[in-house]
mmCIF file of N, CA and C in Angstrom:
data_model
loop_
_atom_site.group_PDB
_atom_site.id
_atom_site.type_symbol
_atom_site.label_atom_id
_atom_site.label_comp_id
_atom_site.label_asym_id
_atom_site.label_seq_id
_atom_site.Cartn_x
_atom_site.Cartn_y
_atom_site.Cartn_z
ATOM 1 N N MET A 1 -3.795 -26.413 13.321
ATOM 2 C CA MET A 1 -3.303 -26.706 14.747
ATOM 3 C C MET A 1 -2.251 -27.830 15.048
ATOM 4 N N ASP A 2 -1.942 -28.249 13.843
ATOM 5 C CA ASP A 2 -0.844 -29.526 14.264
ATOM 6 C C ASP A 2 0.541 -28.946 13.829
ATOM 7 N N LEU A 3 0.239 -27.893 13.228
ATOM 8 C CA LEU A 3 1.669 -27.032 12.666
ATOM 9 C C LEU A 3 1.571 -25.587 13.570
ATOM 10 N N ALA A 4 1.461 -25.500 14.659
ATOM 11 C CA ALA A 4 1.201 -24.370 15.155
ATOM 12 C C ALA A 4 2.382 -25.038 16.094
ATOM 13 N N LYS A 5 2.848 -23.675 16.735
ATOM 14 C CA LYS A 5 4.522 -24.441 17.774
ATOM 15 C C LYS A 5 4.012 -23.716 19.297
ATOM 16 N N ASP A 6 4.053 -24.845 20.145
ATOM 17 C CA ASP A 6 4.185 -24.014 21.542
ATOM 18 C C ASP A 6 3.157 -22.870 21.770
ATOM 19 N N LYS A 7 3.597 -21.747 21.933
ATOM 20 C CA LYS A 7 2.254 -20.844 23.043
ATOM 21 C C LYS A 7 1.221 -20.692 21.719
ATOM 22 N N GLU A 8 1.850 -21.140 20.371
ATOM 23 C CA GLU A 8 0.596 -20.568 19.255
ATOM 24 C C GLU A 8 -0.613 -21.455 19.598
ATOM 25 N N GLU A 9 0.149 -22.317 20.051
ATOM 26 C CA GLU A 9 -1.041 -23.840 19.680
ATOM 27 C C GLU A 9 -2.092 -24.034 20.550
ATOM 28 N N SER A 10 -2.452 -22.830 21.756
ATOM 29 C CA SER A 10 -3.812 -22.658 21.846
ATOM 30 C C SER A 10 -5.264 -22.289 21.173
ATOM 31 N N ASP A 11 -6.241 -22.643 20.946
ATOM 32 C CA ASP A 11 -7.236 -22.163 20.167
ATOM 33 C C ASP A 11 -7.547 -20.438 20.261
ATOM 34 N N TRP A 12 -7.229 -19.851 21.250
ATOM 35 C CA TRP A 12 -7.413 -18.535 21.859
ATOM 36 C C TRP A 12 -6.357 -17.801 21.005
ATOM 37 N N ASP A 13 -5.033 -18.184 20.904
ATOM 38 C CA ASP A 13 -3.389 -17.420 19.795
ATOM 39 C C ASP A 13 -3.710 -17.661 19.129
ATOM 40 N N LEU A 14 -4.436 -18.988 18.024
ATOM 41 C CA LEU A 14 -4.416 -19.050 16.977
ATOM 42 C C LEU A 14 -5.425 -18.043 16.437
ATOM 43 N N THR A 15 -6.891 -18.043 17.178
ATOM 44 C CA THR A 15 -8.491 -17.017 16.781
ATOM 45 C C THR A 15 -7.757 -15.557 16.690
ATOM 46 N N LEU A 16 -6.679 -15.476 17.582
ATOM 47 C CA LEU A 16 -5.766 -13.817 17.560
ATOM 48 C C LEU A 16 -5.716 -13.611 16.533
ATOM 49 N N HIS A 17 -4.442 -14.678 15.627
ATOM 50 C CA HIS A 17 -3.784 -14.535 14.252
ATOM 51 C C HIS A 17 -4.908 -14.175 13.184
ATOM 52 N N VAL A 18 -5.769 -14.933 13.248
ATOM 53 C CA VAL A 18 -6.374 -15.133 12.595
ATOM 54 C C VAL A 18 -7.072 -13.528 12.015
ATOM 55 N N LEU A 19 -7.325 -13.224 13.305
ATOM 56 C CA LEU A 19 -8.558 -11.597 13.305
ATOM 57 C C LEU A 19 -7.340 -10.844 13.226
ATOM 58 N N THR A 20 -6.609 -10.543 13.755
ATOM 59 C CA THR A 20 -5.573 -9.906 13.425
ATOM 60 C C THR A 20 -5.011 -9.882 11.340
ATOM 61 N N ILE A 21 -4.604 -11.022 10.819
ATOM 62 C CA ILE A 21 -4.853 -11.206 9.293
ATOM 63 C C ILE A 21 -5.931 -10.503 8.701
ATOM 64 N N ASN A 22 -7.178 -10.820 9.316
ATOM 65 C CA ASN A 22 -8.738 -10.451 9.017
ATOM 66 C C ASN A 22 -8.852 -8.493 9.024
ATOM 67 N N TYR A 23 -8.780 -8.010 10.230
ATOM 68 C CA TYR A 23 -8.578 -6.861 9.885
ATOM 69 C C TYR A 23 -7.405 -5.653 9.046
ATOM 70 N N ALA A 24 -6.306 -6.460 8.862
ATOM 71 C CA ALA A 24 -5.426 -5.823 7.902
ATOM 72 C C ALA A 24 -6.187 -6.372 6.755
ATOM 73 N N ALA A 25 -6.444 -7.639 5.884
ATOM 74 C CA ALA A 25 -7.440 -8.075 4.917
ATOM 75 C C ALA A 25 -8.801 -6.234 4.842
ATOM 76 N N ILE A 26 -9.335 -6.790 5.339
ATOM 77 C CA ILE A 26 -10.527 -5.477 5.924
ATOM 78 C C ILE A 26 -10.169 -4.910 5.533
ATOM 79 N N HIS A 27 -9.898 -3.923 6.981
ATOM 80 C CA HIS A 27 -9.859 -2.289 6.580
ATOM 81 C C HIS A 27 -8.472 -1.387 5.839
ATOM 82 N N THR A 28 -7.835 -2.291 5.106
ATOM 83 C CA THR A 28 -6.693 -1.735 4.134
ATOM 84 C C THR A 28 -7.829 -0.678 3.058
ATOM 85 N N SER A 29 -8.194 -1.273 2.901
ATOM 86 C CA SER A 29 -9.029 -0.575 1.408
ATOM 87 C C SER A 29 -10.368 0.419 2.480
ATOM 88 N N SER A 30 -10.450 0.225 3.929
ATOM 89 C CA SER A 30 -11.696 1.314 4.092
ATOM 90 C C SER A 30 -10.737 2.138 4.980
ATOM 91 N N ILE A 31 -9.504 2.255 5.448
ATOM 92 C CA ILE A 31 -8.537 3.201 6.075
ATOM 93 C C ILE A 31 -8.491 3.861 4.595
ATOM 94 N N THR A 32 -7.332 3.536 3.857
ATOM 95 C CA THR A 32 -6.879 4.912 3.029
ATOM 96 C C THR A 32 -8.654 5.084 2.331
ATOM 97 N N LEU A 33 -9.321 4.821 1.981
ATOM 98 C CA LEU A 33 -10.362 5.712 1.353
ATOM 99 C C LEU A 33 -11.162 6.645 2.684
ATOM 100 N N THR A 34 -10.977 6.154 4.197
ATOM 101 C CA THR A 34 -10.971 7.012 5.064
ATOM 102 C C THR A 34 -9.937 8.477 4.587
ATOM 103 N N HIS A 35 -8.385 8.302 4.658
ATOM 104 C CA HIS A 35 -7.611 8.975 4.906
ATOM 105 C C HIS A 35 -7.885 9.861 3.408
ATOM 106 N N THR A 36 -8.427 9.585 2.270
ATOM 107 C CA THR A 36 -8.549 9.815 0.914
ATOM 108 C C THR A 36 -9.759 11.091 1.452
ATOM 109 N N PHE A 37 -10.904 10.774 2.153
ATOM 110 C CA PHE A 37 -11.514 11.817 1.971
ATOM 111 C C PHE A 37 -11.846 12.666 3.329
ATOM 112 N N PHE A 38 -10.697 12.584 4.151
ATOM 113 C CA PHE A 38 -10.399 13.969 5.244
ATOM 114 C C PHE A 38 -9.243 14.524 4.155
ATOM 115 N N TYR A 39 -8.353 14.177 3.299
ATOM 116 C CA TYR A 39 -7.681 14.864 2.843
ATOM 117 C C TYR A 39 -8.803 15.707 2.386
ATOM 118 N N LEU A 40 -9.249 15.471 1.424
ATOM 119 C CA LEU A 40 -10.125 15.602 0.704
ATOM 120 C C LEU A 40 -11.248 17.224 0.911
ATOM 121 N N ALA A 41 -11.695 16.857 1.971
ATOM 122 C CA ALA A 41 -12.110 17.527 3.237
ATOM 123 C C ALA A 41 -11.738 19.010 3.914
ATOM 124 N N ALA A 42 -9.985 18.750 3.682
ATOM 125 C CA ALA A 42 -9.108 20.106 4.549
ATOM 126 C C ALA A 42 -8.964 20.401 3.082
ATOM 127 N N TYR A 43 -9.042 19.913 1.905
ATOM 128 C CA TYR A 43 -8.247 20.362 0.635
ATOM 129 C C TYR A 43 -8.703 20.495 -0.180
ATOM 130 N N PRO A 44 -10.282 21.100 -0.377
ATOM 131 C CA PRO A 44 -10.753 20.900 -1.235
ATOM 132 C C PRO A 44 -10.329 21.479 -3.123
ATOM 133 N N GLU A 45 -9.565 22.342 -3.215
ATOM 134 C CA GLU A 45 -8.598 22.883 -4.213
ATOM 135 C C GLU A 45 -8.679 21.488 -4.707
ATOM 136 N N HIS A 46 -8.156 20.664 -4.789
ATOM 137 C CA HIS A 46 -8.414 19.557 -5.504
ATOM 138 C C HIS A 46 -9.002 18.690 -5.783
ATOM 139 N N LEU A 47 -10.527 19.040 -5.551
ATOM 140 C CA LEU A 47 -11.925 18.329 -6.321
ATOM 141 C C LEU A 47 -11.464 18.147 -7.821
ATOM 142 N N LYS A 48 -11.258 19.176 -8.825
ATOM 143 C CA LYS A 48 -11.372 19.513 -9.681
ATOM 144 C C LYS A 48 -10.360 18.498 -10.860
ATOM 145 N N ALA A 49 -9.309 18.207 -9.713
ATOM 146 C CA ALA A 49 -8.385 17.761 -10.586
ATOM 147 C C ALA A 49 -8.516 16.569 -10.350
ATOM 148 N N LEU A 50 -8.987 15.783 -8.645
ATOM 149 C CA LEU A 50 -9.512 14.936 -8.012
ATOM 150 C C LEU A 50 -10.269 14.019 -9.720
ATOM 151 N N ARG A 51 -11.514 14.853 -9.544
ATOM 152 C CA ARG A 51 -12.314 13.906 -10.332
ATOM 153 C C ARG A 51 -11.643 13.531 -11.414
ATOM 154 N N GLU A 52 -10.894 14.867 -12.762
ATOM 155 C CA GLU A 52 -10.377 14.700 -13.853
ATOM 156 C C GLU A 52 -9.888 13.447 -13.630
ATOM 157 N N GLU A 53 -9.055 12.673 -12.533
ATOM 158 C CA GLU A 53 -7.924 11.689 -12.537
ATOM 159 C C GLU A 53 -9.250 10.584 -11.935
ATOM 160 N N VAL A 54 -9.905 10.405 -11.614
ATOM 161 C CA VAL A 54 -10.867 9.197 -11.101
ATOM 162 C C VAL A 54 -12.018 9.197 -12.502
ATOM 163 N N GLU A 55 -11.847 9.958 -13.552
ATOM 164 C CA GLU A 55 -12.301 9.911 -14.825
ATOM 165 C C GLU A 55 -11.651 8.828 -15.373
ATOM 166 N N ASP A 56 -10.286 9.641 -15.288
ATOM 167 C CA ASP A 56 -9.126 8.652 -16.131
ATOM 168 C C ASP A 56 -9.172 7.544 -15.904
ATOM 169 N N VAL A 57 -9.219 7.435 -14.842
ATOM 170 C CA VAL A 57 -8.917 6.047 -14.596
ATOM 171 C C VAL A 57 -10.360 4.818 -14.698
ATOM 172 N N VAL A 58 -11.213 5.415 -14.768
ATOM 173 C CA VAL A 58 -12.328 4.589 -14.380
ATOM 174 C C VAL A 58 -11.895 3.953 -16.086
ATOM 175 N N ARG A 59 -12.010 4.992 -17.359
ATOM 176 C CA ARG A 59 -11.957 4.509 -18.112
ATOM 177 C C ARG A 59 -10.897 3.435 -18.480
ATOM 178 N N LYS A 60 -9.797 3.249 -17.956
ATOM 179 C CA LYS A 60 -9.075 2.073 -17.864
ATOM 180 C C LYS A 60 -8.800 0.604 -16.586
ATOM 181 N N TYR A 61 -10.216 1.431 -16.138
ATOM 182 C CA TYR A 61 -10.427 0.662 -15.032
ATOM 183 C C TYR A 61 -10.219 -1.246 -15.052
ATOM 184 N N ASP A 62 -10.732 -1.614 -16.541
ATOM 185 C CA ASP A 62 -10.103 -3.185 -17.185
ATOM 186 C C ASP A 62 -9.007 -3.243 -16.779
ATOM 187 N N PHE A 63 -7.728 -2.721 -16.877
ATOM 188 C CA PHE A 63 -6.306 -3.103 -16.795
ATOM 189 C C PHE A 63 -6.573 -3.168 -15.418
ATOM 190 N N ILE A 64 -6.279 -2.071 -14.738
ATOM 191 C CA ILE A 64 -6.105 -2.015 -13.387
ATOM 192 C C ILE A 64 -7.382 -3.801 -12.362
ATOM 193 N N LYS A 65 -8.172 -3.289 -12.929
ATOM 194 C CA LYS A 65 -8.690 -5.587 -12.169
ATOM 195 C C LYS A 65 -7.771 -6.112 -12.871
ATOM 196 N N GLU A 66 -7.058 -6.151 -13.851
ATOM 197 C CA GLU A 66 -6.501 -7.492 -14.123
ATOM 198 C C GLU A 66 -5.203 -7.334 -13.979
ATOM 199 N N SER A 67 -4.758 -6.503 -13.627
ATOM 200 C CA SER A 67 -3.420 -6.153 -12.309
ATOM 201 C C SER A 67 -3.823 -6.893 -11.321
ATOM 202 N N GLN A 68 -4.952 -6.937 -11.276
ATOM 203 C CA GLN A 68 -4.939 -7.350 -9.140
ATOM 204 C C GLN A 68 -5.180 -9.286 -9.279
ATOM 205 N N ARG A 69 -5.983 -9.309 -10.446
ATOM 206 C CA ARG A 69 -6.109 -10.002 -10.266
ATOM 207 C C ARG A 69 -4.559 -11.169 -10.537
ATOM 208 N N LEU A 70 -3.729 -10.595 -10.976
ATOM 209 C CA LEU A 70 -2.185 -11.679 -10.896
ATOM 210 C C LEU A 70 -1.756 -10.877 -10.319
ATOM 211 N N ASP A 71 -1.833 -11.000 -8.427
ATOM 212 C CA ASP A 71 -1.279 -9.938 -7.819
ATOM 213 C C ASP A 71 -0.289 -10.262 -7.228
ATOM 214 N N SER A 72 0.868 -11.716 -7.496
ATOM 215 C CA SER A 72 1.895 -12.102 -6.774
ATOM 216 C C SER A 72 2.773 -12.478 -7.489
ATOM 217 N N LEU A 73 3.647 -12.731 -7.040
ATOM 218 C CA LEU A 73 4.920 -12.955 -8.370
ATOM 219 C C LEU A 73 4.922 -14.177 -8.968
ATOM 220 N N PRO A 74 4.738 -14.450 -10.021
ATOM 221 C CA PRO A 74 3.982 -15.390 -10.735
ATOM 222 C C PRO A 74 5.242 -16.330 -10.729
ATOM 223 N N ILE A 75 7.032 -16.315 -10.755
ATOM 224 C CA ILE A 75 7.965 -16.792 -11.078
ATOM 225 C C ILE A 75 8.615 -16.227 -9.738
ATOM 226 N N ASP A 76 9.940 -17.558 -9.272
ATOM 227 C CA ASP A 76 10.136 -16.761 -8.295
ATOM 228 C C ASP A 76 11.052 -15.592 -8.659
ATOM 229 N N HIS A 77 12.053 -14.912 -8.142
ATOM 230 C CA HIS A 77 12.817 -13.724 -8.238
ATOM 231 C C HIS A 77 13.841 -13.286 -7.327
ATOM 232 N N VAL A 78 14.933 -13.732 -7.772
ATOM 233 C CA VAL A 78 16.722 -13.146 -7.298
ATOM 234 C C VAL A 78 17.214 -11.485 -7.284
ATOM 235 N N PHE A 79 17.361 -11.107 -6.414
ATOM 236 C CA PHE A 79 17.296 -9.887 -6.263
ATOM 237 C C PHE A 79 19.544 -9.675 -7.128
ATOM 238 N N SER A 80 19.923 -8.283 -7.376
ATOM 239 C CA SER A 80 20.769 -8.177 -7.094
ATOM 240 C C SER A 80 22.392 -8.798 -6.213
ATOM 241 N N ASP A 81 21.831 -8.805 -5.030
ATOM 242 C CA ASP A 81 22.971 -9.312 -4.041
ATOM 243 C C ASP A 81 22.650 -11.101 -3.800
ATOM 244 N N GLY A 82 22.161 -11.804 -4.652
ATOM 245 C CA GLY A 82 21.907 -13.320 -4.687
ATOM 246 C C GLY A 82 20.376 -13.370 -3.826
ATOM 247 N N THR A 83 19.388 -12.267 -3.011
ATOM 248 C CA THR A 83 18.877 -12.937 -2.414
ATOM 249 C C THR A 83 17.303 -13.227 -2.857
ATOM 250 N N MET A 84 16.627 -14.624 -2.481
ATOM 251 C CA MET A 84 15.525 -15.125 -3.263
ATOM 252 C C MET A 84 13.825 -14.857 -2.828
ATOM 253 N N VAL A 85 13.132 -14.800 -3.259
ATOM 254 C CA VAL A 85 11.813 -14.590 -3.574
ATOM 255 C C VAL A 85 11.622 -15.648 -4.162
ATOM 256 N N PRO A 86 11.012 -16.801 -2.967
ATOM 257 C CA PRO A 86 9.796 -17.437 -3.998
ATOM 258 C C PRO A 86 8.113 -17.186 -4.400
ATOM 259 N N LYS A 87 8.214 -18.050 -5.929
ATOM 260 C CA LYS A 87 7.234 -17.192 -6.334
ATOM 261 C C LYS A 87 5.526 -17.460 -4.945
ATOM 262 N N ASP A 88 5.051 -16.539 -5.742
ATOM 263 C CA ASP A 88 3.861 -15.943 -4.605
ATOM 264 C C ASP A 88 3.970 -16.039 -3.362
ATOM 265 N N THR A 89 5.017 -15.312 -2.711
ATOM 266 C CA THR A 89 5.567 -14.707 -1.606
ATOM 267 C C THR A 89 4.727 -13.040 -1.720
ATOM 268 N N THR A 90 4.386 -13.321 -0.396
ATOM 269 C CA THR A 90 3.838 -11.538 0.471
ATOM 270 C C THR A 90 5.283 -11.610 1.010
ATOM 271 N N ILE A 91 5.124 -10.040 0.893
ATOM 272 C CA ILE A 91 6.283 -9.160 1.729
ATOM 273 C C ILE A 91 5.883 -7.780 2.565
ATOM 274 N N GLY A 92 5.957 -8.177 3.900
ATOM 275 C CA GLY A 92 6.104 -6.515 4.384
ATOM 276 C C GLY A 92 6.814 -5.836 4.369
ATOM 277 N N VAL A 93 6.372 -4.543 4.410
ATOM 278 C CA VAL A 93 7.580 -3.606 4.742
ATOM 279 C C VAL A 93 7.349 -2.371 5.183
ATOM 280 N N ALA A 94 8.009 -1.748 6.625
ATOM 281 C CA ALA A 94 8.173 -0.865 6.791
ATOM 282 C C ALA A 94 7.996 0.492 6.714
ATOM 283 N N THR A 95 6.817 0.698 5.779
ATOM 284 C CA THR A 95 6.527 2.032 4.803
ATOM 285 C C THR A 95 6.907 3.239 5.333
ATOM 286 N N PRO A 96 6.894 3.725 6.482
ATOM 287 C CA PRO A 96 6.732 5.178 6.910
ATOM 288 C C PRO A 96 7.974 5.875 6.740
ATOM 289 N N ARG A 97 8.501 4.615 6.980
ATOM 290 C CA ARG A 97 10.882 5.111 6.344
ATOM 291 C C ARG A 97 10.863 5.301 5.103
ATOM 292 N N ALA A 98 10.217 5.269 3.991
ATOM 293 C CA ALA A 98 10.143 5.942 2.959
ATOM 294 C C ALA A 98 9.112 7.068 2.906
ATOM 295 N N HIS A 99 7.953 6.842 3.064
ATOM 296 C CA HIS A 99 6.312 8.245 3.296
ATOM 297 C C HIS A 99 7.261 9.000 3.546
ATOM 298 N N LEU A 100 8.003 9.254 4.483
ATOM 299 C CA LEU A 100 8.609 10.745 5.629
ATOM 300 C C LEU A 100 9.848 11.135 5.611
ATOM 301 N N ASN A 101 10.545 9.962 4.671
ATOM 302 C CA ASN A 101 11.896 9.938 4.096
ATOM 303 C C ASN A 101 11.997 12.046 3.576
ATOM 304 N N GLY A 102 13.114 12.867 4.440
ATOM 305 C CA GLY A 102 13.534 13.822 4.082
ATOM 306 C C GLY A 102 13.937 14.147 2.052
ATOM 307 N N ASP A 103 14.970 13.083 1.685
ATOM 308 C CA ASP A 103 15.502 13.006 0.922
ATOM 309 C C ASP A 103 14.987 12.700 -0.432
ATOM 310 N N ARG A 104 13.905 12.474 0.004
ATOM 311 C CA ARG A 104 12.548 12.007 -1.327
ATOM 312 C C ARG A 104 11.749 13.096 -1.412
ATOM 313 N N TYR A 105 10.624 13.641 -0.277
ATOM 314 C CA TYR A 105 10.173 14.550 -0.688
ATOM 315 C C TYR A 105 10.428 15.378 0.206
ATOM 316 N N GLU A 106 10.191 16.741 -0.419
ATOM 317 C CA GLU A 106 10.801 18.160 0.465
ATOM 318 C C GLU A 106 10.570 18.635 1.089
ATOM 319 N N ASP A 107 9.103 18.421 1.651
ATOM 320 C CA ASP A 107 8.077 18.316 2.959
ATOM 321 C C ASP A 107 7.515 17.498 3.258
ATOM 322 N N PRO A 108 8.031 16.259 3.328
ATOM 323 C CA PRO A 108 7.526 14.757 3.976
ATOM 324 C C PRO A 108 6.412 14.543 5.029
ATOM 325 N N LEU A 109 6.247 15.868 6.227
ATOM 326 C CA LEU A 109 5.269 15.836 7.048
ATOM 327 C C LEU A 109 3.888 16.711 6.539
ATOM 328 N N GLN A 110 4.359 17.414 5.243
ATOM 329 C CA GLN A 110 2.855 18.610 4.453
ATOM 330 C C GLN A 110 2.409 17.754 3.848
ATOM 331 N N PHE A 111 1.150 17.521 3.405
ATOM 332 C CA PHE A 111 -0.004 16.849 2.304
ATOM 333 C C PHE A 111 0.289 17.448 1.561
ATOM 334 N N ASP A 112 0.974 17.243 0.622
ATOM 335 C CA ASP A 112 0.466 18.307 -1.199
ATOM 336 C C ASP A 112 0.258 16.981 -2.333
ATOM 337 N N GLY A 113 -1.095 17.407 -2.165
ATOM 338 C CA GLY A 113 -2.101 16.405 -3.343
ATOM 339 C C GLY A 113 -1.637 16.104 -4.545
ATOM 340 N N PHE A 114 -0.446 17.371 -4.876
ATOM 341 C CA PHE A 114 -0.065 17.140 -6.922
ATOM 342 C C PHE A 114 1.426 16.701 -6.682
ATOM 343 N N CYS A 115 1.887 16.340 -5.393
ATOM 344 C CA CYS A 115 3.796 15.915 -5.778
ATOM 345 C C CYS A 115 3.760 14.734 -6.417
ATOM 346 N N TYR A 116 2.589 13.735 -6.982
ATOM 347 C CA TYR A 116 3.305 13.523 -8.230
ATOM 348 C C TYR A 116 3.366 14.029 -9.383
ATOM 349 N N VAL A 117 2.996 15.163 -9.570
ATOM 350 C CA VAL A 117 2.182 15.130 -10.365
ATOM 351 C C VAL A 117 3.165 16.063 -11.061
ATOM 352 N N THR A 118 4.304 16.682 -11.435
ATOM 353 C CA THR A 118 5.354 17.677 -12.158
ATOM 354 C C THR A 118 6.419 15.997 -12.610
ATOM 355 N N LEU A 119 7.036 15.939 -12.978
ATOM 356 C CA LEU A 119 8.032 14.666 -13.721
ATOM 357 C C LEU A 119 8.857 14.465 -12.911
ATOM 358 N N LYS A 120 10.120 16.221 -12.306
ATOM 359 C CA LYS A 120 10.417 15.870 -11.299
ATOM 360 C C LYS A 120 10.415 14.957 -10.123
ATOM 361 N N GLU A 121 9.342 15.047 -10.246
ATOM 362 C CA GLU A 121 8.608 14.904 -8.605
ATOM 363 C C GLU A 121 8.993 13.272 -8.962
ATOM 364 N N TYR A 122 7.506 13.476 -9.741
ATOM 365 C CA TYR A 122 7.237 11.514 -9.871
ATOM 366 C C TYR A 122 8.635 10.713 -9.938
ATOM 367 N N VAL A 123 9.680 11.398 -10.865
ATOM 368 C CA VAL A 123 10.805 10.326 -11.062
ATOM 369 C C VAL A 123 11.447 10.446 -9.104
ATOM 370 N N ARG A 124 11.535 11.061 -8.843
ATOM 371 C CA ARG A 124 12.252 10.977 -7.463
ATOM 372 C C ARG A 124 11.222 10.610 -6.317
ATOM 373 N N ALA A 125 10.075 10.350 -6.329
ATOM 374 C CA ALA A 125 9.105 9.677 -5.180
ATOM 375 C C ALA A 125 8.653 8.531 -5.985
ATOM 376 N N ARG A 126 9.292 8.436 -7.053
ATOM 377 C CA ARG A 126 7.784 7.040 -7.521
ATOM 378 C C ARG A 126 8.550 5.623 -6.682
ATOM 379 N N LYS A 127 10.244 5.995 -6.145
ATOM 380 C CA LYS A 127 10.793 4.949 -6.055
ATOM 381 C C LYS A 127 10.755 4.838 -4.559
ATOM 382 N N ALA A 128 10.411 5.626 -3.997
ATOM 383 C CA ALA A 128 9.694 6.034 -2.094
ATOM 384 C C ALA A 128 8.338 5.563 -1.885
ATOM 385 N N HIS A 129 7.430 5.456 -2.745
ATOM 386 C CA HIS A 129 6.059 5.306 -2.114
ATOM 387 C C HIS A 129 5.600 4.254 -2.671
ATOM 388 N N LEU A 130 5.138 3.715 -1.013
ATOM 389 C CA LEU A 130 4.600 2.095 -0.970
ATOM 390 C C LEU A 130 2.948 2.191 -0.393
ATOM 391 N N PRO A 131 1.966 1.372 -0.759
ATOM 392 C CA PRO A 131 1.014 1.288 -0.056
ATOM 393 C C PRO A 131 1.588 0.937 0.968
ATOM 394 N N ARG A 132 0.394 1.663 1.847
ATOM 395 C CA ARG A 132 0.530 1.458 3.223
ATOM 396 C C ARG A 132 -0.577 1.089 4.340
ATOM 397 N N THR A 133 -0.648 -0.179 5.245
ATOM 398 C CA THR A 133 -1.368 -0.179 5.823
ATOM 399 C C THR A 133 -1.611 0.090 7.215
ATOM 400 N N VAL A 134 -2.358 0.190 8.049
ATOM 401 C CA VAL A 134 -2.594 1.124 9.251
ATOM 402 C C VAL A 134 -3.447 -0.230 9.983
ATOM 403 N N LEU A 135 -2.198 -0.918 11.103
ATOM 404 C CA LEU A 135 -3.314 -1.737 11.986
ATOM 405 C C LEU A 135 -2.775 -1.036 13.161
ATOM 406 N N LEU A 136 -4.409 -0.893 14.250
ATOM 407 C CA LEU A 136 -4.607 -0.138 15.000
ATOM 408 C C LEU A 136 -4.427 -0.925 16.257
#
């Protein structure tokens, strides 16, 4: 409360900020899974390949789990233009601009469950893929 500025200092405003942060934190995973299941139901031809991918990921789960344990920048990072991102900083990005970019995806509005499979597509698209959060 001592650090809140003017209009943010009421209990109501601070409560709204906390609820917004909680919503983003909790619903990110559920929205991701919901969208995945919707697309899987709409495109069942992907089931076999997805099952194989899941089995492969499960075998490597310890690595993924460990990577999430240390998920923030462990040191300060300076970009080539001199911009510095301090250690333990979280950055938000407008991901639709990358995900819906026609220069990076052949048909950005069309769902393609295998768009990252070929090496050519992977090399081109990996620079554009960012995890996405939906806030309603």
